[in-house]
mmCIF file of C-alpha atoms in Angstrom:
data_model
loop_
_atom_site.group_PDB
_atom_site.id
_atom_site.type_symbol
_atom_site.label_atom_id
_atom_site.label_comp_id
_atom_site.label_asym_id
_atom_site.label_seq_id
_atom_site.Cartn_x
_atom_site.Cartn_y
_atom_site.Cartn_z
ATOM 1 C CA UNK O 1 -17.311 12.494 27.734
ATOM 2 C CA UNK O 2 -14.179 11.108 26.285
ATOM 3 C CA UNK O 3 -13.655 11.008 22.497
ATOM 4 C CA UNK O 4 -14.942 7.271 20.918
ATOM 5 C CA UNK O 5 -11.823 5.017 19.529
ATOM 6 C CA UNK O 6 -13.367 5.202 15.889
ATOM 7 C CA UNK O 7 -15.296 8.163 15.000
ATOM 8 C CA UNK O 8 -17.131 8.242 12.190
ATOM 9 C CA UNK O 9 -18.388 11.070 9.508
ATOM 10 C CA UNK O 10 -19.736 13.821 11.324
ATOM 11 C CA UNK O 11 -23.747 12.547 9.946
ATOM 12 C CA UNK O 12 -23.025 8.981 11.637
ATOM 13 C CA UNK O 13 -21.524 7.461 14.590
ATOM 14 C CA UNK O 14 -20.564 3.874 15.457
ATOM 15 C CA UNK O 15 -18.085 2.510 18.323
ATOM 16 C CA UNK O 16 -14.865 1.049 16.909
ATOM 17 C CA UNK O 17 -15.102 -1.180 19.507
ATOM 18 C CA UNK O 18 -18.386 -2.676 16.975
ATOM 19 C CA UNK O 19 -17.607 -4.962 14.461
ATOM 20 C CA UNK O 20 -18.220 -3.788 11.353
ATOM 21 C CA UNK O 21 -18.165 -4.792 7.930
ATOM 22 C CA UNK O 22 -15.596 -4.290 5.685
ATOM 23 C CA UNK O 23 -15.084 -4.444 1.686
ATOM 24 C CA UNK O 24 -11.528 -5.821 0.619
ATOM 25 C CA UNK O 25 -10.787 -5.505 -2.856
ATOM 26 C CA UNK O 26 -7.536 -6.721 -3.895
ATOM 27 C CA UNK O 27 -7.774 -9.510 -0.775
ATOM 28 C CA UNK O 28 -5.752 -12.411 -1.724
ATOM 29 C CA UNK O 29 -2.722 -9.950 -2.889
ATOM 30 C CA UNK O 30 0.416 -9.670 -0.609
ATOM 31 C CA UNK O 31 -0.977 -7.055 1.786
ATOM 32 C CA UNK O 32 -4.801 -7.984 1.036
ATOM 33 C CA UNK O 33 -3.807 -11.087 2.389
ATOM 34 C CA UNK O 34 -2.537 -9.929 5.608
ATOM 35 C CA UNK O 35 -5.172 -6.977 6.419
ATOM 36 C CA UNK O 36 -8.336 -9.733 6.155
ATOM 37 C CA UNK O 37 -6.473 -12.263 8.475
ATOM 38 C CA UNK O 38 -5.962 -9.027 10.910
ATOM 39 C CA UNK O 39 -9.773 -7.856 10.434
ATOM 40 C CA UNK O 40 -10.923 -11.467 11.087
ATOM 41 C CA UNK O 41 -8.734 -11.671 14.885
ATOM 42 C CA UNK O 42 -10.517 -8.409 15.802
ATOM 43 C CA UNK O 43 -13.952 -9.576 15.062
ATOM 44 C CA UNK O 44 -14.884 -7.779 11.834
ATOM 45 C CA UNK O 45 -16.634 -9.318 8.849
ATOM 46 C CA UNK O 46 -15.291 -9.121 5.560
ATOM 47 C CA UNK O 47 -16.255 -8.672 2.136
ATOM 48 C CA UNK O 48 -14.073 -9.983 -0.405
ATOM 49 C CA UNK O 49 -14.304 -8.927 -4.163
ATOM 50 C CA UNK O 50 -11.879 -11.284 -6.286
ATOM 51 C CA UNK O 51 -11.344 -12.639 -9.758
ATOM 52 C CA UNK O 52 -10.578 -16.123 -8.262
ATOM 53 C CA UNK O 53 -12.841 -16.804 -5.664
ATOM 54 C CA UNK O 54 -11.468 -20.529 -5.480
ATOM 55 C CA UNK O 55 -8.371 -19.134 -4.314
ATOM 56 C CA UNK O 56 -9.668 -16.995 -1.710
ATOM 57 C CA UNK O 57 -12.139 -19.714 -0.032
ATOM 58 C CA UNK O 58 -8.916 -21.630 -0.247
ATOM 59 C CA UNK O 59 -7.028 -18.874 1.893
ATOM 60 C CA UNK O 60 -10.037 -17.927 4.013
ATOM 61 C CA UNK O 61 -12.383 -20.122 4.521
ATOM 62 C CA UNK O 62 -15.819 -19.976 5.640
ATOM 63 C CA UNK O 63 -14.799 -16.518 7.697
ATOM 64 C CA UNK O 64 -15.205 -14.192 4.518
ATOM 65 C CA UNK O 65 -17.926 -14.173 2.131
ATOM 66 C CA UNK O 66 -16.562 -13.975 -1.842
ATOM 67 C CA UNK O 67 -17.738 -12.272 -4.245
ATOM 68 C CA UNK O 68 -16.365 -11.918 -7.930
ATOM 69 C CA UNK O 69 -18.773 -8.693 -8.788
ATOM 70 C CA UNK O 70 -19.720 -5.359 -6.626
ATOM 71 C CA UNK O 71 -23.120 -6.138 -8.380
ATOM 72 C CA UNK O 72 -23.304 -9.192 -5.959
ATOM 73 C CA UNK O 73 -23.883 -6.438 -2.818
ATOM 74 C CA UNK O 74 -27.526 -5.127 -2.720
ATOM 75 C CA UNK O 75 -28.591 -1.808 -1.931
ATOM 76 C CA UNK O 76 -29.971 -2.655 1.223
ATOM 77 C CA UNK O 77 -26.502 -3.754 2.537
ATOM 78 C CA UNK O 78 -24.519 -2.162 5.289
ATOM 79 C CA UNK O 79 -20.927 -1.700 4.250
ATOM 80 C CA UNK O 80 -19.113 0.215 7.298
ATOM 81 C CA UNK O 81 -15.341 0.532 5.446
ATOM 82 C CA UNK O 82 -13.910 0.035 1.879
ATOM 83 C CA UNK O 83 -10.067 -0.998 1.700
ATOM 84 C CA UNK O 84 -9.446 -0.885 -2.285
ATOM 85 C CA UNK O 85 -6.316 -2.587 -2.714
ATOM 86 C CA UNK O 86 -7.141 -3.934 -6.283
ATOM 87 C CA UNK O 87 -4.168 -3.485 -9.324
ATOM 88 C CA UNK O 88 -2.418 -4.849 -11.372
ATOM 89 C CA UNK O 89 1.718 -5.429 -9.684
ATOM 90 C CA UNK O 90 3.243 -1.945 -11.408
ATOM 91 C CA UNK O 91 7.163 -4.167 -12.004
ATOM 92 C CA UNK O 92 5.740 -6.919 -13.778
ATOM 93 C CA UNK O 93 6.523 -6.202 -17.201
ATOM 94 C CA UNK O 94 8.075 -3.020 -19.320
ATOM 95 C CA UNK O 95 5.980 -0.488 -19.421
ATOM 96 C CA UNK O 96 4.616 -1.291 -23.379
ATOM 97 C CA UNK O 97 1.323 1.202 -24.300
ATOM 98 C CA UNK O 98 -0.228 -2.672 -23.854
ATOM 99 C CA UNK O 99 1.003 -2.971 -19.989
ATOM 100 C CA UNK O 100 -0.025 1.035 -19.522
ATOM 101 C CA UNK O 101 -3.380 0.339 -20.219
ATOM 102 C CA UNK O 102 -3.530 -2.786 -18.461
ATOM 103 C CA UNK O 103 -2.335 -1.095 -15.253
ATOM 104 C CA UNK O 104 -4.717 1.802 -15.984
ATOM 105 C CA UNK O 105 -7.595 -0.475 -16.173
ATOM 106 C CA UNK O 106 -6.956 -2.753 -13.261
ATOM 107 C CA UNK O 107 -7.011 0.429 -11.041
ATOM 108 C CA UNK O 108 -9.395 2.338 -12.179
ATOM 109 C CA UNK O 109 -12.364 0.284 -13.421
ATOM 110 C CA UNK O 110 -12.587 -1.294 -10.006
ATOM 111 C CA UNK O 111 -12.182 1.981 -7.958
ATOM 112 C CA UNK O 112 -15.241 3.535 -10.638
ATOM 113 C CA UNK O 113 -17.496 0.478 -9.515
ATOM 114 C CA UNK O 114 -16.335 1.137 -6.191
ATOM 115 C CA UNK O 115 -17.680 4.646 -6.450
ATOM 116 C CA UNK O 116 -21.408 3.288 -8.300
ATOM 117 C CA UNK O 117 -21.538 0.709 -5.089
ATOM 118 C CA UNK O 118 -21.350 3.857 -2.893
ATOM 119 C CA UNK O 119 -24.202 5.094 -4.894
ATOM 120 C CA UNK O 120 -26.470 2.478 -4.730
ATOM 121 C CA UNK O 121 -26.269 1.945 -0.920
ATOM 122 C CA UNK O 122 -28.845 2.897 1.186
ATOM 123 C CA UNK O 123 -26.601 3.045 3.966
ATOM 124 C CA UNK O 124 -23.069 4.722 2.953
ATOM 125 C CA UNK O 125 -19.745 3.655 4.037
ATOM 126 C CA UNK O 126 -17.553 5.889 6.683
ATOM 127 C CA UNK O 127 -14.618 5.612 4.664
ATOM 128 C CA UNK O 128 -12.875 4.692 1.471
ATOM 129 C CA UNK O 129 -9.041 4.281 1.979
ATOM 130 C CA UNK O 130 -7.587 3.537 -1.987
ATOM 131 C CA UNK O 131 -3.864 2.641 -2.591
ATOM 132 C CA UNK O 132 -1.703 4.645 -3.952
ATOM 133 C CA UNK O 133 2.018 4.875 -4.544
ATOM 134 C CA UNK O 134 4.811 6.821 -3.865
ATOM 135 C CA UNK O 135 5.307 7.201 -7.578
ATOM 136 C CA UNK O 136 2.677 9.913 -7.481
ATOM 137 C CA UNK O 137 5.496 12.069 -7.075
ATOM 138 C CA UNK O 138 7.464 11.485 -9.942
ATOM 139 C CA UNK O 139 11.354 11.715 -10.007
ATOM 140 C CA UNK O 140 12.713 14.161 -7.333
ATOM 141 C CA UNK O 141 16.422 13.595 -6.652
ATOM 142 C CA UNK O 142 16.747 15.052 -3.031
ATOM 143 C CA UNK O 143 14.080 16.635 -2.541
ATOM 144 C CA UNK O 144 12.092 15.827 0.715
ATOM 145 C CA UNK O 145 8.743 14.783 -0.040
ATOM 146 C CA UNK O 146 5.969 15.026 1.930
ATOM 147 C CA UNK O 147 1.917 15.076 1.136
ATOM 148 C CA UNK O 148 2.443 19.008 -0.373
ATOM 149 C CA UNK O 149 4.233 18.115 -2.892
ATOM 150 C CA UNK O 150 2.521 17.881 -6.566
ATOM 151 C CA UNK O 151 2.587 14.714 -9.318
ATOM 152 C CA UNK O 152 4.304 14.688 -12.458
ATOM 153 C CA UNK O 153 3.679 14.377 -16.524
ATOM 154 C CA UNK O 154 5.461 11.090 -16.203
ATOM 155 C CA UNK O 155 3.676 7.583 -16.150
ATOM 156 C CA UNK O 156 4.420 6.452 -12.649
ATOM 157 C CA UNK O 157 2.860 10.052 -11.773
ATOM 158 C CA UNK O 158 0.188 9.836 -14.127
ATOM 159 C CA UNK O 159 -1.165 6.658 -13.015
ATOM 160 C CA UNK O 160 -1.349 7.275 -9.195
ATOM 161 C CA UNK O 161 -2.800 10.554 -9.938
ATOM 162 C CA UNK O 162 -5.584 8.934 -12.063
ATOM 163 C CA UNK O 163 -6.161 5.996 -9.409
ATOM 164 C CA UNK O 164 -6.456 9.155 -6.810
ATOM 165 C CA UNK O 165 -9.014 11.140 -9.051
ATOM 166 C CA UNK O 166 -10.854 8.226 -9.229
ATOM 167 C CA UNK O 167 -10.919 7.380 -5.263
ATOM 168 C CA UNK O 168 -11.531 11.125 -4.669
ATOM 169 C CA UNK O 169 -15.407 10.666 -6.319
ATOM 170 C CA UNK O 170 -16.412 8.957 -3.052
ATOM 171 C CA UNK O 171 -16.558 12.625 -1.409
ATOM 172 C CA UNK O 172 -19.481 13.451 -3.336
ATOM 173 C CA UNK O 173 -21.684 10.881 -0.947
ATOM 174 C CA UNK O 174 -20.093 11.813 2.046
ATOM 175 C CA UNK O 175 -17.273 9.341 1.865
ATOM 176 C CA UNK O 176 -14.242 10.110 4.139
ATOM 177 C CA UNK O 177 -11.755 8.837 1.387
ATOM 178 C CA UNK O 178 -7.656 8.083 2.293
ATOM 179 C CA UNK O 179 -5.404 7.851 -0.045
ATOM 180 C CA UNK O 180 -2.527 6.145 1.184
ATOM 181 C CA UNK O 181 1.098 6.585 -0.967
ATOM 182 C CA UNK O 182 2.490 3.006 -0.264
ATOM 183 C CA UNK O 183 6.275 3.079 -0.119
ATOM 184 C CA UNK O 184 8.109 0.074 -0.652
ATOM 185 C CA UNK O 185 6.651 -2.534 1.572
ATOM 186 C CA UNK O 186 8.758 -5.217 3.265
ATOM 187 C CA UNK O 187 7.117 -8.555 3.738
ATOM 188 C CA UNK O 188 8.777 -11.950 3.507
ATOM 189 C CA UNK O 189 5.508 -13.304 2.381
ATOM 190 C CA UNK O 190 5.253 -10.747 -1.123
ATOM 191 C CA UNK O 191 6.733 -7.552 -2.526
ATOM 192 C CA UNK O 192 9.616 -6.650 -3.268
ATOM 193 C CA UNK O 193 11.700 -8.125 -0.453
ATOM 194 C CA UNK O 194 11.416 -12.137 -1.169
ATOM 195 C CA UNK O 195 13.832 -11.113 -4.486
ATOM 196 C CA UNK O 196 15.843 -8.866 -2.822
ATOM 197 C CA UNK O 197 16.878 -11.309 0.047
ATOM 198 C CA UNK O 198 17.527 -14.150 -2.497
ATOM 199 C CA UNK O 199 21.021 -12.465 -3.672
ATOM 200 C CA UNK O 200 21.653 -11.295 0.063
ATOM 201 C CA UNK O 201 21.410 -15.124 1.096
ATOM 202 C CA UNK O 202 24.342 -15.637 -1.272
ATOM 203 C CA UNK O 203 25.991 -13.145 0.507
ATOM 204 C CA UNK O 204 26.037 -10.541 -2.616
ATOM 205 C CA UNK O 205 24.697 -6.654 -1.988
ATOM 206 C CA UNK O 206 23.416 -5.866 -5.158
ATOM 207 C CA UNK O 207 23.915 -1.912 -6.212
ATOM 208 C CA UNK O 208 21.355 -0.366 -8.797
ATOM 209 C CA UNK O 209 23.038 2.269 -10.980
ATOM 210 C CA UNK O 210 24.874 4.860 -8.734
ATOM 211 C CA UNK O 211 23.413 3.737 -5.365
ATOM 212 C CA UNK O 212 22.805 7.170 -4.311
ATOM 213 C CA UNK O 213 18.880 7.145 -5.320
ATOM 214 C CA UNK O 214 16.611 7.077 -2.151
ATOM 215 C CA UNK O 215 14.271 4.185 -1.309
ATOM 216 C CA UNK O 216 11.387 4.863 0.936
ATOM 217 C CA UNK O 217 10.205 1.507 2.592
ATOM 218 C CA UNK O 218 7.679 0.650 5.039
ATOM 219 C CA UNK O 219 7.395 -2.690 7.291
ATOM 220 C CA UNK O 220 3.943 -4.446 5.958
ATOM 221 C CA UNK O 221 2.634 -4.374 10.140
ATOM 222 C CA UNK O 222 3.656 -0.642 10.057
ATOM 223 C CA UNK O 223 1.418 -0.344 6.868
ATOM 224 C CA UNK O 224 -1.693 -2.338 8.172
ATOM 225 C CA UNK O 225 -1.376 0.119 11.933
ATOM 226 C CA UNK O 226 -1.421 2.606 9.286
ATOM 227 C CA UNK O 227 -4.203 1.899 7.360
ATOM 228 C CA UNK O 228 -6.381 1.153 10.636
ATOM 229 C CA UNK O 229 -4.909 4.748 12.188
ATOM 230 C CA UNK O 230 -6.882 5.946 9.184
ATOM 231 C CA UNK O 231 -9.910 4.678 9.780
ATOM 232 C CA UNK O 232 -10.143 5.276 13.212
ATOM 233 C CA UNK O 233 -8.793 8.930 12.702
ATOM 234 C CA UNK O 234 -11.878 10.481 11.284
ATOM 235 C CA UNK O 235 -9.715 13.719 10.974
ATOM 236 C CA UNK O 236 -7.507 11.422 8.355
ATOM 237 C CA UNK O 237 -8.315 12.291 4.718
ATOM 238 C CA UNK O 238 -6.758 12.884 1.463
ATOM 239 C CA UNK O 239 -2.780 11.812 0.202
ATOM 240 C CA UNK O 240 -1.278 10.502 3.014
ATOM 241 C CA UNK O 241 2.763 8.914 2.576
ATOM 242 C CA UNK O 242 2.810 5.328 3.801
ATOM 243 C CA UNK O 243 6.233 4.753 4.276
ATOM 244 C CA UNK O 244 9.061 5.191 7.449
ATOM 245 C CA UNK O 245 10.479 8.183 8.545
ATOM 246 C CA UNK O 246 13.788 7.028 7.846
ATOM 247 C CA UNK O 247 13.957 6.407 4.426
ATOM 248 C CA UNK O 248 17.684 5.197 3.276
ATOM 249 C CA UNK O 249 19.783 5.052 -0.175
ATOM 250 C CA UNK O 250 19.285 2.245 -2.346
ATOM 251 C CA UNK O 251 22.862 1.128 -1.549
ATOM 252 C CA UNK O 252 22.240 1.295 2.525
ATOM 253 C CA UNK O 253 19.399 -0.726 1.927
ATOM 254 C CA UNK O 254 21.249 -3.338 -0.013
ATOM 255 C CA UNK O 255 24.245 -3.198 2.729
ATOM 256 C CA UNK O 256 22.003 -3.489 5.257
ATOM 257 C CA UNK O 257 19.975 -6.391 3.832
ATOM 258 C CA UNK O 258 23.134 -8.017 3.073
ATOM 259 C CA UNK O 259 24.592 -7.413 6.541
ATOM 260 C CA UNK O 260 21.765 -10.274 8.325
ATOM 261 C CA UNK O 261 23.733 -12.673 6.393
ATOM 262 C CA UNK O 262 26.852 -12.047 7.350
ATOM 263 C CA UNK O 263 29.549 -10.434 4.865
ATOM 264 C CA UNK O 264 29.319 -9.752 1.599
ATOM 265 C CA UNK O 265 30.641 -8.829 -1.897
ATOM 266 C CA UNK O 266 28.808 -6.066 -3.953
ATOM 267 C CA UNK O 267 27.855 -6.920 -7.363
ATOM 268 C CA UNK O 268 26.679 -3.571 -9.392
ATOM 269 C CA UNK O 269 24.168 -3.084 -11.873
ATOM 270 C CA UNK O 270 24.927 -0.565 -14.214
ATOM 271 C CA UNK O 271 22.202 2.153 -14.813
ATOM 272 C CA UNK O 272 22.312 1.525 -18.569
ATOM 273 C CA UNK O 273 21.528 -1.597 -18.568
ATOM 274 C CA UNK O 274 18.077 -1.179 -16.568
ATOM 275 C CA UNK O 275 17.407 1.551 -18.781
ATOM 276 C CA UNK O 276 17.919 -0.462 -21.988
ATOM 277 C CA UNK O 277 15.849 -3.325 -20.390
ATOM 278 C CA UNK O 278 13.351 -1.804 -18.807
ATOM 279 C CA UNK O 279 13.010 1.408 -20.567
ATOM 280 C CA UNK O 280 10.800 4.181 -18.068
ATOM 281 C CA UNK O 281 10.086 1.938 -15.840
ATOM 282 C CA UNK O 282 13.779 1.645 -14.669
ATOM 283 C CA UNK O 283 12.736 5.164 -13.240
ATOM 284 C CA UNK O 284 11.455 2.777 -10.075
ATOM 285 C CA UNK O 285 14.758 1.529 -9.823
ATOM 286 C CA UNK O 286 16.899 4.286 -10.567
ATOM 287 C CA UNK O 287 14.872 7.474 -9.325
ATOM 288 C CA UNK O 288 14.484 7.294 -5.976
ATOM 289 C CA UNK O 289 12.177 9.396 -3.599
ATOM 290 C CA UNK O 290 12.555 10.528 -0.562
ATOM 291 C CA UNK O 291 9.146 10.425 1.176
ATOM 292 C CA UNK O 292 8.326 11.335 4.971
ATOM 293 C CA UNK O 293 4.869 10.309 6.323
ATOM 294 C CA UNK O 294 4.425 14.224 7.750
ATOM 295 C CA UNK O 295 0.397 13.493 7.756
ATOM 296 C CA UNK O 296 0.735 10.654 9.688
ATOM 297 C CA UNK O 297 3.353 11.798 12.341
ATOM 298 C CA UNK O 298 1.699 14.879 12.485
ATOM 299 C CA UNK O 299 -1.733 13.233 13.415
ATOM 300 C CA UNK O 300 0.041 11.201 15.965
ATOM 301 C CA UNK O 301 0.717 8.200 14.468
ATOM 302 C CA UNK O 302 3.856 5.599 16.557
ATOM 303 C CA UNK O 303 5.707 3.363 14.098
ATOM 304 C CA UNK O 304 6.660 0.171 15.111
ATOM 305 C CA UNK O 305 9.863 0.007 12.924
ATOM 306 C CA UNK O 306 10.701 3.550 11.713
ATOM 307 C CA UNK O 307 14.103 2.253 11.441
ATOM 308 C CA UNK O 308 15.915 -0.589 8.457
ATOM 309 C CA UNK O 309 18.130 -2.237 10.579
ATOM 310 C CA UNK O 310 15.274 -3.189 12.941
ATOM 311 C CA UNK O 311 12.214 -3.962 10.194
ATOM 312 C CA UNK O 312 14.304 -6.414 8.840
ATOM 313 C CA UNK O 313 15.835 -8.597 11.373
ATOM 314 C CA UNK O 314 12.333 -8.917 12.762
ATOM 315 C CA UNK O 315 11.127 -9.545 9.369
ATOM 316 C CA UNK O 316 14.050 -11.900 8.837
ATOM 317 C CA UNK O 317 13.542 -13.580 12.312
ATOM 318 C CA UNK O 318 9.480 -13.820 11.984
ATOM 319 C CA UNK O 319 9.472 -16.091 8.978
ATOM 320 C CA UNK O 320 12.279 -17.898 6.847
ATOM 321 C CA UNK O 321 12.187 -16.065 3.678
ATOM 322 C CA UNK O 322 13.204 -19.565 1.827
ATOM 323 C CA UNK O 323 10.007 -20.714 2.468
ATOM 324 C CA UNK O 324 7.863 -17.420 2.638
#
């Protein structure tokens, strides 16, 4: 008998091929955003836990039910997946003990109600797959990085490693739980890359510092195969890197940005003066990682756009990133 598409936990088993329902936290972000509007095509319902719920009937419609508490989900539900995407954007602001706890907060009291909804329900979810970053793995020069490698006593570390502990509770009730290291993800429509392309439109490749640090970078429709692969894969648990297997230097990434505009000058940005404005969290700018997604090529997983060149002239092409 062949294998199912979707398998779930070993005590349960549903057909992928079955809608299911699915709990999006974090649904009107960047990637939120684009994972609900990809659940919706393929039939699934969705559950969407916001702060602004005006805002997300605005963006969905009728298709998704809103709620603004996990408290709003009775016991007696069926909840089949839980994407937590919910956080507060980790380059908004210098990294003040204020902002520290704020980004603390907005990851972990959501993923610890996440873990009391699991409680509650009479009928568990499959799967929990939590974000994570990249920055779990601190600074690391050249060092290759891949899902063996250990956090850091640093804040970017610290955080991810808290937001992970937190996730990992889910286990206790049987909870397949994925916690996917998001690289840099390339969207026109959020992220990083709408401010990155701005300067590259003016035909200026902007250098950070020496250039040399690595950037590790993922397309945002390699990200959402990704996070499906995961559910599906019921042999796909634990830190898992989200990001190409090519990842490139900071200054190939400007050159090649700049390069789908035609030529350009560079303009550099010396490393002391992120550090003085910024403080540690110029470490995101300065530091670079280089992270291969060994889990998921291991486990089989075919990326779309492993390669920069490619992710961003279809990125580029796909949507005018003036108006994204």
């Amino acid at each position: 008998m062949s294998r199912p598409e979707w398998q779930r936990m070993p005590r349960r088993a549903v057909r992928s091929d079955a809608p299911g329902i699915v709990l999006v936290t974090g649904a009107t972000g960047f990637i939120g955003r684009r994972l609900c509007r990809r659940l919706l095509a393929d039939g699934h319902s969705i559950v969407a836990l916001t702060r602004d719920a005006t805002r997300a009937r605005k963006l969905f419609g009728s298709m998704v039910r809103v709620i603004t508490s996990l408290d709003d989900i009775q016991a007696s539900e069926h909840i089949d997946i839980v994407v937590n995407l919910a956080g507060a954007p980790i380059l908004a602001r210098p990294w003040s003990a204020a902002r520290r706890a704020e980004l603390l907060d907005s990851r972990l009291s959501v993923t610890n109600k996440i873990t009391e909804l699991i409680a509650r329900l009479e009928h568990k979810p499959e799967v929990l797959v939590n974000a994570s970053a990249i920055g779990y793995y601190g600074v690391r020069g050249e060092e290759e990085i891949t899902e063996a490698a250990r956090g850091q006593p640093i804040f970017q570390s610290h955080l991810c490693q808290a937001w992970e502990l937190a996730a990992q509770a889910a286990e206790q009730y049987e909870v397949r739980v994925c916690r996917l290291r998001f690289g840099i993800v390339l969207g026109t429509s959020g992220g990083a890359l709408p401010g990155l392309i701005r300067p590259a439109r003016m035909r200026m490749r902007v250098v950070l510092g020496s250039g040399q640090q690595w950037q590790s970078w993922i397309h945002i429709d390699d990200l959402l195969d990704l996070l499906w692969f995961c559910i599906k894969q019921d042999d796909m648990h634990g830190g898992i890197n989200a990001t190409s297997p090519q990842p490139v230097r900071q200054r190939q990434f400007a050159e090649t940005l700049a390069a789908q505009f035609g030529r350009s000058l560079p303009v550099r940005v010396p490393a002391f003066a992120l550090r003085a404005a910024l403080g540690e969290m110029s470490q995101l700018l300065l530091e670079g990682q280089k992270v291969l997604p060994t889990k998921a090529l291991n486990a089989g997983f075919a990326f779309r756009y492993p390669e920069l060149n490619a992710a961003l002239a279809e990125l580029l092409r796909a949507k005018d990133p003036a108006t994204a």
